[in-house]
mmCIF file of C-alpha atoms in Angstrom:
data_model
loop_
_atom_site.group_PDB
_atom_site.id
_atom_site.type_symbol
_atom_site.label_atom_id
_atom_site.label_comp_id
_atom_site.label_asym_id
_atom_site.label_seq_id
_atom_site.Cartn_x
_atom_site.Cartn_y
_atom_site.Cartn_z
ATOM 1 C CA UNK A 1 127.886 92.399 98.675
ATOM 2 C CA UNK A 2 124.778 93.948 97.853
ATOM 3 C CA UNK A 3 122.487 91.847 100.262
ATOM 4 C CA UNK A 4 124.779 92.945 103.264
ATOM 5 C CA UNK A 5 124.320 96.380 102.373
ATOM 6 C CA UNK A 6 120.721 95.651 102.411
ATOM 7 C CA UNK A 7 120.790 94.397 105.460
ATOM 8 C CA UNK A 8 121.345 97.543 107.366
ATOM 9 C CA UNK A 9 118.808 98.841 105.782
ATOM 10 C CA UNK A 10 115.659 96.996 106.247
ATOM 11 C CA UNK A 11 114.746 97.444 109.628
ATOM 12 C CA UNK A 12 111.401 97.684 111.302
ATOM 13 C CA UNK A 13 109.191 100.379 109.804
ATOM 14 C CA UNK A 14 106.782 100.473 111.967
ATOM 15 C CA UNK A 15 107.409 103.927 113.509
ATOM 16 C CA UNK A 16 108.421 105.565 110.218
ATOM 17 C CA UNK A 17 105.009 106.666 109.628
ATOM 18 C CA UNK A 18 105.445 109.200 113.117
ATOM 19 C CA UNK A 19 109.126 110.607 112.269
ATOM 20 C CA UNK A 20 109.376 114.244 110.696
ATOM 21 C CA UNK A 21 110.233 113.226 107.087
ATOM 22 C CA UNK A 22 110.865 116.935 106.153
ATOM 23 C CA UNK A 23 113.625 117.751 109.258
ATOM 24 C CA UNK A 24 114.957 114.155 109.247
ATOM 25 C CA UNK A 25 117.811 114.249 106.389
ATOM 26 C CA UNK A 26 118.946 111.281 107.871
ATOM 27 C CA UNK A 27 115.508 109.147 107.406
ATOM 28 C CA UNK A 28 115.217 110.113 103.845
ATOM 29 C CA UNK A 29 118.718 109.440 102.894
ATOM 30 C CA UNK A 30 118.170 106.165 104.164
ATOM 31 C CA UNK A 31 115.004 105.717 102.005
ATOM 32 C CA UNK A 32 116.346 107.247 99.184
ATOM 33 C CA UNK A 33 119.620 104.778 99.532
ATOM 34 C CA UNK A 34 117.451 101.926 99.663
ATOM 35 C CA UNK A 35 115.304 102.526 96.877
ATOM 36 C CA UNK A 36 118.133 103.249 94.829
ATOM 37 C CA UNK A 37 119.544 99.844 95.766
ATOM 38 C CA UNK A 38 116.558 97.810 95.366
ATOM 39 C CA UNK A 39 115.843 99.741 91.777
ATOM 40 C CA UNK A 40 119.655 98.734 90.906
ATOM 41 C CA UNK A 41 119.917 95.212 92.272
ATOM 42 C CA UNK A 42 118.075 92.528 91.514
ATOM 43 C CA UNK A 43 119.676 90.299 94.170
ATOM 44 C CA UNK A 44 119.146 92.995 96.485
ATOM 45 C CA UNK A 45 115.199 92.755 95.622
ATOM 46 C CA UNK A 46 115.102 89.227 95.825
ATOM 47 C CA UNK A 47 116.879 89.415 99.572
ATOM 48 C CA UNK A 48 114.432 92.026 100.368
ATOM 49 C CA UNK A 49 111.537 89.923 99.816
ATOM 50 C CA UNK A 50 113.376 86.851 101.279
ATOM 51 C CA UNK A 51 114.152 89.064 104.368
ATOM 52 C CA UNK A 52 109.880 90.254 104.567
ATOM 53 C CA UNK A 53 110.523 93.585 103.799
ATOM 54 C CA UNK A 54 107.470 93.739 101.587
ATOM 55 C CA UNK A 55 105.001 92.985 104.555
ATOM 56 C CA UNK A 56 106.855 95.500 106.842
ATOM 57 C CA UNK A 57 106.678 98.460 104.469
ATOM 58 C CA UNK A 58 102.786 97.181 103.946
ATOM 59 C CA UNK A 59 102.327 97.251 107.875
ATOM 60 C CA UNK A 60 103.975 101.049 107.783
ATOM 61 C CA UNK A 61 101.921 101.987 104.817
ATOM 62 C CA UNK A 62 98.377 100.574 106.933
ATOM 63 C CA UNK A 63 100.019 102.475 109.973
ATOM 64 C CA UNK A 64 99.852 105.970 107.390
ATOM 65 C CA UNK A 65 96.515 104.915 106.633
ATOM 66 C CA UNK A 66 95.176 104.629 110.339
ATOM 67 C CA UNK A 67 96.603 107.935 111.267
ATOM 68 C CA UNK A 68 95.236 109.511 108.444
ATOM 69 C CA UNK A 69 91.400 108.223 108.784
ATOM 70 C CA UNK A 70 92.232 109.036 113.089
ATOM 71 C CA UNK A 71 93.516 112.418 111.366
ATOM 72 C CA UNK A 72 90.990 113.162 109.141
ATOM 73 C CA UNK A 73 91.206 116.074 106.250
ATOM 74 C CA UNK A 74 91.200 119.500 108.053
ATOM 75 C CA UNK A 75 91.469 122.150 106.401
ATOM 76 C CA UNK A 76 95.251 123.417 107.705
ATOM 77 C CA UNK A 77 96.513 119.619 106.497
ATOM 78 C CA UNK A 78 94.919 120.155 102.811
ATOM 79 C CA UNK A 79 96.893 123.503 102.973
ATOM 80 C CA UNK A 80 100.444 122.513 103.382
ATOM 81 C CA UNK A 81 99.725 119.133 102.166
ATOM 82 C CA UNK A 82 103.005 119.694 100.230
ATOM 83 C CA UNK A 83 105.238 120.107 103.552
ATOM 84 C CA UNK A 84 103.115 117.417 105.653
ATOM 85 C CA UNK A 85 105.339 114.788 107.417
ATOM 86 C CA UNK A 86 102.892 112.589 107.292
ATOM 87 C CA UNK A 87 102.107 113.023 103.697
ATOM 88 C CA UNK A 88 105.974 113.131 103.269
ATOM 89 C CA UNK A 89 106.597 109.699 105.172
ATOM 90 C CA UNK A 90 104.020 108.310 102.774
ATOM 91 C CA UNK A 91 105.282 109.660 99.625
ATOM 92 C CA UNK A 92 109.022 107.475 100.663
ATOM 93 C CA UNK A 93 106.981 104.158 101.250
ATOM 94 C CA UNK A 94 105.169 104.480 97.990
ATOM 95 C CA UNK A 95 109.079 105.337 96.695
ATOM 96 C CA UNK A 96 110.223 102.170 98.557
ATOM 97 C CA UNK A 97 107.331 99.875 97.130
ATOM 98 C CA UNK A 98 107.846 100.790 93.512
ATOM 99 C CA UNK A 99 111.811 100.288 93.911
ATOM 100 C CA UNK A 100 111.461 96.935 95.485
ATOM 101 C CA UNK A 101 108.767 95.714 92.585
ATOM 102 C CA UNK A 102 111.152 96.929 89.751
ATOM 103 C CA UNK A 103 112.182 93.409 87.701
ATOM 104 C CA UNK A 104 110.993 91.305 90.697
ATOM 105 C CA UNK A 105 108.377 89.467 89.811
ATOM 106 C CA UNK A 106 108.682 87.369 93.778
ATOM 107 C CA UNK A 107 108.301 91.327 95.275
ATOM 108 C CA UNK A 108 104.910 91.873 93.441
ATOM 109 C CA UNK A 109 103.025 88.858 94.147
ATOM 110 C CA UNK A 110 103.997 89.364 97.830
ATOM 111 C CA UNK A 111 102.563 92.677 98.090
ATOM 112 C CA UNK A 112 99.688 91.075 96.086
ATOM 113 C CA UNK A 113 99.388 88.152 97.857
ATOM 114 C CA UNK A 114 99.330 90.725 101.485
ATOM 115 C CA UNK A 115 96.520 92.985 100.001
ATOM 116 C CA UNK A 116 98.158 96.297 99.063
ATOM 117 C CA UNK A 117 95.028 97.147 97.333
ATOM 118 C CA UNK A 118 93.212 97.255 100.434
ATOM 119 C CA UNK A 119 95.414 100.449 101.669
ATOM 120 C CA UNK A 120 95.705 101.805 98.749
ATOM 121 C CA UNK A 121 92.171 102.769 98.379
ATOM 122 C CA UNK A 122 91.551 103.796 101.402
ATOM 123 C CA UNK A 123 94.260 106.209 100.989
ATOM 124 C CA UNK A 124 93.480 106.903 97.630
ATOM 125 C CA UNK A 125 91.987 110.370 98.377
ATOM 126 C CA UNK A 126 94.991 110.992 100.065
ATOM 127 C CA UNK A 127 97.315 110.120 97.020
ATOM 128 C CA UNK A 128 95.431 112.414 94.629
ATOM 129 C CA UNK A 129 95.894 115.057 96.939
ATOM 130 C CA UNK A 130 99.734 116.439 95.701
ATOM 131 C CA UNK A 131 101.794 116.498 92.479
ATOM 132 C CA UNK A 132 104.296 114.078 94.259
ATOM 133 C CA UNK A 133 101.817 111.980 95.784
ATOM 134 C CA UNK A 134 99.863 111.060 92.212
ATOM 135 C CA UNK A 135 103.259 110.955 90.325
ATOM 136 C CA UNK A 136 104.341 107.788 92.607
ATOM 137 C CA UNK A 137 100.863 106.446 93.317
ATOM 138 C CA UNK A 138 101.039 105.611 89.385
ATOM 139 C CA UNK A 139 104.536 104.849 88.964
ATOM 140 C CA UNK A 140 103.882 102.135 91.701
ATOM 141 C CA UNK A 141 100.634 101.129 89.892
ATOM 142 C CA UNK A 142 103.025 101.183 86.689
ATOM 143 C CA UNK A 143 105.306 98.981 87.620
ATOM 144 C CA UNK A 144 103.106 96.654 89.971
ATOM 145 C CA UNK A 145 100.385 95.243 87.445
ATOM 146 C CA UNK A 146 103.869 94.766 84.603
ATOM 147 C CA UNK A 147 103.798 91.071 84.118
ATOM 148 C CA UNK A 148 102.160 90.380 87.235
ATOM 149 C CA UNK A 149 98.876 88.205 86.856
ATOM 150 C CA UNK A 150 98.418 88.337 90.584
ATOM 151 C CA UNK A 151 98.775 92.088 90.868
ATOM 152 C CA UNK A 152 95.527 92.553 88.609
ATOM 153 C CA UNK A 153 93.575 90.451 90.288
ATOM 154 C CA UNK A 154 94.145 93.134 93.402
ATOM 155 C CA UNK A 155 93.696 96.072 90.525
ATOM 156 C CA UNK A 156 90.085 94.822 90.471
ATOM 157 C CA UNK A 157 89.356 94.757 93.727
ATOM 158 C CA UNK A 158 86.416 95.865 95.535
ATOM 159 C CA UNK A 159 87.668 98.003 99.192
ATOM 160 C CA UNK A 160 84.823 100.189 100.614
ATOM 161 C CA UNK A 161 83.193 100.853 97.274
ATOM 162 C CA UNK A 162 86.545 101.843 95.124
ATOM 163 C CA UNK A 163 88.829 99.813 92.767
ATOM 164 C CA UNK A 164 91.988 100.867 91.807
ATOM 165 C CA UNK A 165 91.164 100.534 87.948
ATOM 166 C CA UNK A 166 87.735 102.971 88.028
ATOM 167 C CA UNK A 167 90.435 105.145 89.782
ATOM 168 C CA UNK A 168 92.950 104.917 87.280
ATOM 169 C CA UNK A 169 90.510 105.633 84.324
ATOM 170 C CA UNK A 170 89.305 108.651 86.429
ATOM 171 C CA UNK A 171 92.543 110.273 86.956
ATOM 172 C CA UNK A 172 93.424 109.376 83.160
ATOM 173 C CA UNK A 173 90.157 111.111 81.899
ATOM 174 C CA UNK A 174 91.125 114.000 84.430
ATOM 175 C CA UNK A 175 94.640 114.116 83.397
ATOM 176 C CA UNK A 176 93.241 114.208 79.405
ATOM 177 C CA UNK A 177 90.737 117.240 80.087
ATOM 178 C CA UNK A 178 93.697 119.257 81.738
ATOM 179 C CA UNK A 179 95.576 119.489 78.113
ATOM 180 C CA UNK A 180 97.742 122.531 77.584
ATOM 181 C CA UNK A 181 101.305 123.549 76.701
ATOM 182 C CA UNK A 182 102.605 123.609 80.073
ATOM 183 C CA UNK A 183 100.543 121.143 81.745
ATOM 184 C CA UNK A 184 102.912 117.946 81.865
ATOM 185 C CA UNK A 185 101.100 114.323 80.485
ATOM 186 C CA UNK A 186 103.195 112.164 82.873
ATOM 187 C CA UNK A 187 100.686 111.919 84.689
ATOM 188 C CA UNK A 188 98.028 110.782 81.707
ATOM 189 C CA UNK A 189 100.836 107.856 80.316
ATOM 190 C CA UNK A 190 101.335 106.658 83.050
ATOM 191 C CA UNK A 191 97.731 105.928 83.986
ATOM 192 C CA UNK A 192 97.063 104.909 80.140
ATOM 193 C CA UNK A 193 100.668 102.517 80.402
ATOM 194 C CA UNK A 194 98.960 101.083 84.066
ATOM 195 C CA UNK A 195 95.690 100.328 82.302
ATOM 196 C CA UNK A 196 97.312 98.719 78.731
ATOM 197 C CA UNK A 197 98.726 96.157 81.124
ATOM 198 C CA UNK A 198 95.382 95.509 83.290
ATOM 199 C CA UNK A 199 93.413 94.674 79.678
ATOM 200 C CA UNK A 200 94.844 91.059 79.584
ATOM 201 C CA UNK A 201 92.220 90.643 82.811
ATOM 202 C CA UNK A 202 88.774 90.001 81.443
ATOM 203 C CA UNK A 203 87.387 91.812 85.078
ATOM 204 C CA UNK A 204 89.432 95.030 84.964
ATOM 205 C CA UNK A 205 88.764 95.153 81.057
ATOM 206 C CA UNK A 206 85.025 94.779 81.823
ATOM 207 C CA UNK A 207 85.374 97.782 84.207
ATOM 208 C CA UNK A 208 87.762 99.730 81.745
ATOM 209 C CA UNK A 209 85.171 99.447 79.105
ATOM 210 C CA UNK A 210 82.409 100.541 81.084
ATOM 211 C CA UNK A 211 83.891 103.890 81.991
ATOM 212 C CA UNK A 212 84.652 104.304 77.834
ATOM 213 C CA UNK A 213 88.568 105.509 79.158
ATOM 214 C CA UNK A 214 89.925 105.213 75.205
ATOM 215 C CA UNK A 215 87.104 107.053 73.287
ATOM 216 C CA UNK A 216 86.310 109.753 76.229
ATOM 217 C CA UNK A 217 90.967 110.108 76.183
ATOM 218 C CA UNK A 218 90.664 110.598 72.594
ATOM 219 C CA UNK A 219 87.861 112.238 71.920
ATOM 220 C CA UNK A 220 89.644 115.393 74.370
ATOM 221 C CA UNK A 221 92.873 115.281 73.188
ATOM 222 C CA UNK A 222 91.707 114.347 69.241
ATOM 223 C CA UNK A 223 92.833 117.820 68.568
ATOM 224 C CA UNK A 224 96.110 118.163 70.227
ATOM 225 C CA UNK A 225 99.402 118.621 68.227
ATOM 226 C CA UNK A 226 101.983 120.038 70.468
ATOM 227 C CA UNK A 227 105.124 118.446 71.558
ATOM 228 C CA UNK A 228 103.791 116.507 74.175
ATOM 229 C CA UNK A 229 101.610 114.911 71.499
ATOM 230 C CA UNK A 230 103.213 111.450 70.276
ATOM 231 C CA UNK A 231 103.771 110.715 73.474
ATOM 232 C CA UNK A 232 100.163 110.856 74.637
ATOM 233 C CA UNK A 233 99.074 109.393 71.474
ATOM 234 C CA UNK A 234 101.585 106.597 71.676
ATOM 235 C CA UNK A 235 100.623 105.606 74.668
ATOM 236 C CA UNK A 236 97.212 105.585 74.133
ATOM 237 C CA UNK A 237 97.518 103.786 70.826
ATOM 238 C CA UNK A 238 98.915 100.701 72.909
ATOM 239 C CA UNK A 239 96.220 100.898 75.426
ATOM 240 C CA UNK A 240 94.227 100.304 72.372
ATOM 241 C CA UNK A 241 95.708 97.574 71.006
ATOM 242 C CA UNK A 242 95.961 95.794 74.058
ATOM 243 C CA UNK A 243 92.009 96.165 74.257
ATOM 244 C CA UNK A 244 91.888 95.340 71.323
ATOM 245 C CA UNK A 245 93.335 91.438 71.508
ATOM 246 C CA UNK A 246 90.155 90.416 73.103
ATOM 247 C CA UNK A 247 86.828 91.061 71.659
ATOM 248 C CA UNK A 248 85.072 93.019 73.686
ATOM 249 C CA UNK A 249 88.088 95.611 73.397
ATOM 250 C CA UNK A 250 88.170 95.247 69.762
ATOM 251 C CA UNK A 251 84.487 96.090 69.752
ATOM 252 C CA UNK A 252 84.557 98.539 71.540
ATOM 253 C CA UNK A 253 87.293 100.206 69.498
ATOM 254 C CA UNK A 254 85.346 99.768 66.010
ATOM 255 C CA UNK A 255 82.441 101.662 67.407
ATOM 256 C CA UNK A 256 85.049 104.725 67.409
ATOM 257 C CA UNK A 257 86.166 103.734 64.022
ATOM 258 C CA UNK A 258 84.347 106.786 62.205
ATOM 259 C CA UNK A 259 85.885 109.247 64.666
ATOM 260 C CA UNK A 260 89.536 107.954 64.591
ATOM 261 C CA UNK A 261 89.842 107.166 61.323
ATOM 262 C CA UNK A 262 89.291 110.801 60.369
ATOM 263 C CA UNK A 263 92.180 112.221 62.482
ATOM 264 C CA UNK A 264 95.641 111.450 61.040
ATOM 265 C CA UNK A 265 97.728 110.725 65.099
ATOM 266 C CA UNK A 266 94.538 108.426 65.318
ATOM 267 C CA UNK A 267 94.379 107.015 62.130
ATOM 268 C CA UNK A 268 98.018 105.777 61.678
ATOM 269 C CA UNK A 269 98.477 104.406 65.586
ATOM 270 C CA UNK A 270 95.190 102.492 64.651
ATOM 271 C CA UNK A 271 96.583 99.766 62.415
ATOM 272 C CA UNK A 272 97.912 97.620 64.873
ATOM 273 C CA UNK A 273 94.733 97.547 67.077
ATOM 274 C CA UNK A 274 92.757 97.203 63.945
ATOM 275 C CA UNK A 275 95.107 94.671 63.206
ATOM 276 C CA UNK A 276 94.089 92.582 66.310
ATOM 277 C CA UNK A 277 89.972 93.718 66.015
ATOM 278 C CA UNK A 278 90.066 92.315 62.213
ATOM 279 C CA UNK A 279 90.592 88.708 63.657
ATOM 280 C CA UNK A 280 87.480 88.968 66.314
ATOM 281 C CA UNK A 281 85.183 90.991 64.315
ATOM 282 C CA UNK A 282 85.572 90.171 60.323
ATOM 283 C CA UNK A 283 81.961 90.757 59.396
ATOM 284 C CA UNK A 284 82.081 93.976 60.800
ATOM 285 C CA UNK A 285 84.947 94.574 58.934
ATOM 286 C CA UNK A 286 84.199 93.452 55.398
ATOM 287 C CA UNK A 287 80.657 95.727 55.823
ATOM 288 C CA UNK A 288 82.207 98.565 56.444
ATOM 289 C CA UNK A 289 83.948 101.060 53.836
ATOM 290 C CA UNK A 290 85.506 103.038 55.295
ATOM 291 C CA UNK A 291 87.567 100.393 57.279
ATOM 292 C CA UNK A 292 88.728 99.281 53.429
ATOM 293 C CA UNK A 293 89.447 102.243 52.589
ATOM 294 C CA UNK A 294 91.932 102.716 55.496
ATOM 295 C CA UNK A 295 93.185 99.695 54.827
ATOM 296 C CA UNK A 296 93.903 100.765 51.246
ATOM 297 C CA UNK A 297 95.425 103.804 52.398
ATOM 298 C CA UNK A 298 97.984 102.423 54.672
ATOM 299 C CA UNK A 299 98.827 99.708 51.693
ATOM 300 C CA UNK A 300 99.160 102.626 49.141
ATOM 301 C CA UNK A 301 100.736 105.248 51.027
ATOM 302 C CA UNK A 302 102.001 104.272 53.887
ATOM 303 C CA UNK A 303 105.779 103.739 55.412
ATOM 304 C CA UNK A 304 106.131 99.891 56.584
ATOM 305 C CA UNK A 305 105.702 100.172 60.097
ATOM 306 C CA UNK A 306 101.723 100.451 58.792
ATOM 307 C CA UNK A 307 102.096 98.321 55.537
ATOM 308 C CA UNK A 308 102.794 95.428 58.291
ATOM 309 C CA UNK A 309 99.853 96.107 60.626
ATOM 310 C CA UNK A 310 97.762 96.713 57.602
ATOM 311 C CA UNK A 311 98.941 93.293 55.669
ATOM 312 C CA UNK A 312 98.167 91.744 59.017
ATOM 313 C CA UNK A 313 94.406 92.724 59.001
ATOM 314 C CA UNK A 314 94.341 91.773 55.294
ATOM 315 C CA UNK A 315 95.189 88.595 55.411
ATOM 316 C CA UNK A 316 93.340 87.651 58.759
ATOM 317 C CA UNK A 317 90.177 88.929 56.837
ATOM 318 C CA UNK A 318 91.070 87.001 53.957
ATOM 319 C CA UNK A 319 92.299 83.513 55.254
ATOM 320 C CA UNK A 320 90.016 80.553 54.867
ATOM 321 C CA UNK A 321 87.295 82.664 53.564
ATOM 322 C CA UNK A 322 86.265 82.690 49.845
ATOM 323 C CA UNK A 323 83.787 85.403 50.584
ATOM 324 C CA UNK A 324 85.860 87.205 52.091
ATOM 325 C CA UNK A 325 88.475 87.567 49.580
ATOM 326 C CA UNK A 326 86.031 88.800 46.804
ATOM 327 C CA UNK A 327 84.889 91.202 49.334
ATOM 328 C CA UNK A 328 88.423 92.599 49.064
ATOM 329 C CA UNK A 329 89.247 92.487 45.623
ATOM 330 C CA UNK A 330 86.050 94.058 44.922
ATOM 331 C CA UNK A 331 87.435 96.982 47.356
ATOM 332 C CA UNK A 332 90.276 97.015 45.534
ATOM 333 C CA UNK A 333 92.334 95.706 48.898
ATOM 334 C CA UNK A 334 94.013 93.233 46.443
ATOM 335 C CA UNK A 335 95.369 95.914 44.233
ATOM 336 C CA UNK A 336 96.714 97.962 47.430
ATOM 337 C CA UNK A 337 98.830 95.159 48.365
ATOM 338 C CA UNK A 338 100.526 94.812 44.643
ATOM 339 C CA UNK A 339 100.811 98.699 44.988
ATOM 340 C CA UNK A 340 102.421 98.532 48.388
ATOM 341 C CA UNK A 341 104.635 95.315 47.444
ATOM 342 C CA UNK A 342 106.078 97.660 44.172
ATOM 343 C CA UNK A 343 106.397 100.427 46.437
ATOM 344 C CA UNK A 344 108.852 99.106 48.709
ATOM 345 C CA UNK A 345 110.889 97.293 46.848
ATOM 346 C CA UNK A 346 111.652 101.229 45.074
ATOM 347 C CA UNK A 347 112.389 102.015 49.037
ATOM 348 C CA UNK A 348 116.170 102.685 50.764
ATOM 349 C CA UNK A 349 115.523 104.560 53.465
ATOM 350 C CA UNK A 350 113.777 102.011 55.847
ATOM 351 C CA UNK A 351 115.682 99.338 57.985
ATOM 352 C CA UNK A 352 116.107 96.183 56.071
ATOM 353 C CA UNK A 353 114.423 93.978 59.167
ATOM 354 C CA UNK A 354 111.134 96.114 59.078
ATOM 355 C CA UNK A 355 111.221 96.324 55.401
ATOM 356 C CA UNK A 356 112.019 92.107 55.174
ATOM 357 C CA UNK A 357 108.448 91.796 57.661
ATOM 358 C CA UNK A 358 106.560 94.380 54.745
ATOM 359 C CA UNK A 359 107.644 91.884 52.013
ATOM 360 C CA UNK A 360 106.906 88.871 53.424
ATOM 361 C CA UNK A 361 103.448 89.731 55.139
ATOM 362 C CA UNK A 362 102.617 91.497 51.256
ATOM 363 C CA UNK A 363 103.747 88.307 49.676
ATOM 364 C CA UNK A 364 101.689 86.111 51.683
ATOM 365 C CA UNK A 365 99.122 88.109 51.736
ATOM 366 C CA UNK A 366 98.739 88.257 47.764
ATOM 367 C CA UNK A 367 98.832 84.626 47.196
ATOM 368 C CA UNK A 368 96.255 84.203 49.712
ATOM 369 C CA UNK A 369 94.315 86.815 47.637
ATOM 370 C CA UNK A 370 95.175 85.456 44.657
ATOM 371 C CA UNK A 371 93.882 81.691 45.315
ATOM 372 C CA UNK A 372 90.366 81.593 44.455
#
């Protein structure tokens, strides 16, 4: 049922790009019908691509671009960029792109495999250039590099000299130096959320790295603690665990150890990257102090959800290592874990499945310990 009512609605696109999208109701109802369909159906996205609607709305997207660069940026257009129709017509394709890539893996690699990176950075000035614009440029970013191996490979792409990545980490670091209580961080999660799932490529890491996105994102925002607050730090705690599975981005994250570790948000959202950096870097680990100490701190004090993290580190340090594990005791990590094992088991207000991980991680991680 849902591919017939598709149907109707795929047809060429190749004019959309000249129609008035403010004056015709008709033209956006129909977009915003589709995308609602495609964002709701995953038969109806699989029957999309099937049918080649990814190509078309790539040929109407190209078509934007062309009449843009024919266009130019006068001055009048940069004015009422927010009531353009041409700006408008491209804000519904970008609308229609992310809807059609939502839980469809076959829709992403096609607009991979046909280049979307090549229009959208040529028309990345263009997308930067409105609230509305930005906000779906990175939702479609968002959802296109999610579990799409292909789709980074485009992030990383070299089109007139821009890549979508250096852009990303730009309009993150932008987003992240425009901090206040009314200034909205969709913008800066999204881009850090985009990013977190471009780390698993060792090319767009390489360029992440370079531009220093996580330290120069937390070094402006270290001191933020309004309500928008857990969610910025959130999301930029995963970016940094995700850099942090490979060991470039776990290097890269100890050489902000000394700032971080100081700043509680920091601090606790740390574990689990640390977690990850204690397994590529263990020398660095077992040199420096003040990486025990944290370590101690999370065993002694903290709730389980960074117990587990902090176990985690412990015992990767510790396995198969007899140096290691007098550089521990000697740091009194061993002790922390007997503390933290005695702790919980005086503890009723956690879940029983988080608390079940803390014991058996601690329990583990003593009798590694333990064994000379």
């Amino acid at each position: 049922m849902l591919q017939l009512l598709a149907l109707p609605l795929c047809p060429p696109l190749s004019r959309l790009p000249f129609l008035d999208a403010m004056s015709d109701e008709t033209w956006i109802r129909i977009c915003s019908c589709l995308a609602s369909l495609l964002c709701s159906s995953m038969s109806a996205s699989a029957y999309a691509v099937h049918a080649g609607f990814p190509q078309t709305l790539l040929v109407s997207l190209q078509t934007v671009r062309d009449h843009l660069n024919i266009q130019g940026k006068p001055a009048d257009i940069i004015r009422n960029s927010n009531s353009d129709p041409i700006l408008r017509t491209l804000y519904w394709i970008l609308i229609m792109m992310d809807s059609s890539m939502t839980e469809c893996l076959a829709a992403k690699e096609s607009f991979a495999e046909y280049n979307i990176a090549n229009s959208l950075n040529k028309l990345w000035p263009w997308l930067m250039m409105t609230e509305e614009l930005r906000d779906a440029a990175m939702r479609l970013l968002q959802t296109f590099t999610n579990n799409c191996s292909k789709a980074l490979v485009c992030m990383c792409a070299c089109v007139g000299g821009r890549n979508l990545v250096v852009e990303v980490c730009a309009l993150a670091q932008r987003e992240a130096a425009l901090a206040s209580r009314t200034h909205s961080p969709h913008l800066l999660i999204a881009a850090l959320t985009t990013l977190a799932h471009c780390t698993s490529h060792h090319h767009c890491r390489a360029i992440m790295l370079k531009t220093d996105v996580i330290a120069v994102v937390y070094r402006v925002r270290c001191t933020e603690r309004g309500r928008h607050a857990p969610r910025v730090w959130g999301a930029w705690a995963r970016l940094a665990e995700a850099a942090s599975r490979h060991a470039d981005g776990a290097a890269r994250l100890l050489e902000l150890r000394a700032h971080a570790a100081t700043t509680p948000p920091a601090r606790d959202l740390l574990l689990p990257a640390l977690a990850h950096a204690a397994h590529h870097h263990r020398a660095t680990f077992l040199q420096s102090a003040d990486l025990m100490d944290l370590l101690c701190a999370a065993l002694m004090s903290g709730d389980p959800a960074q117990v587990v993290p902090a176990a985690r580190a412990v015992w990767t340090l510790a396995a198969n290592n007899h140096k290691a594990k007098m550089t521990l005791r000697s740091a009194g990590v061993s002790a922390a874990v007997s503390c933290a094992f005695q702790r919980l088991q005086r503890s009723r207000r956690d879940s029983p499945e988080l608390l079940g991980r803390a014991f058996h991680l601690l329990a583990y991680t003593d009798s590694i310990l333990s064994i000379s």
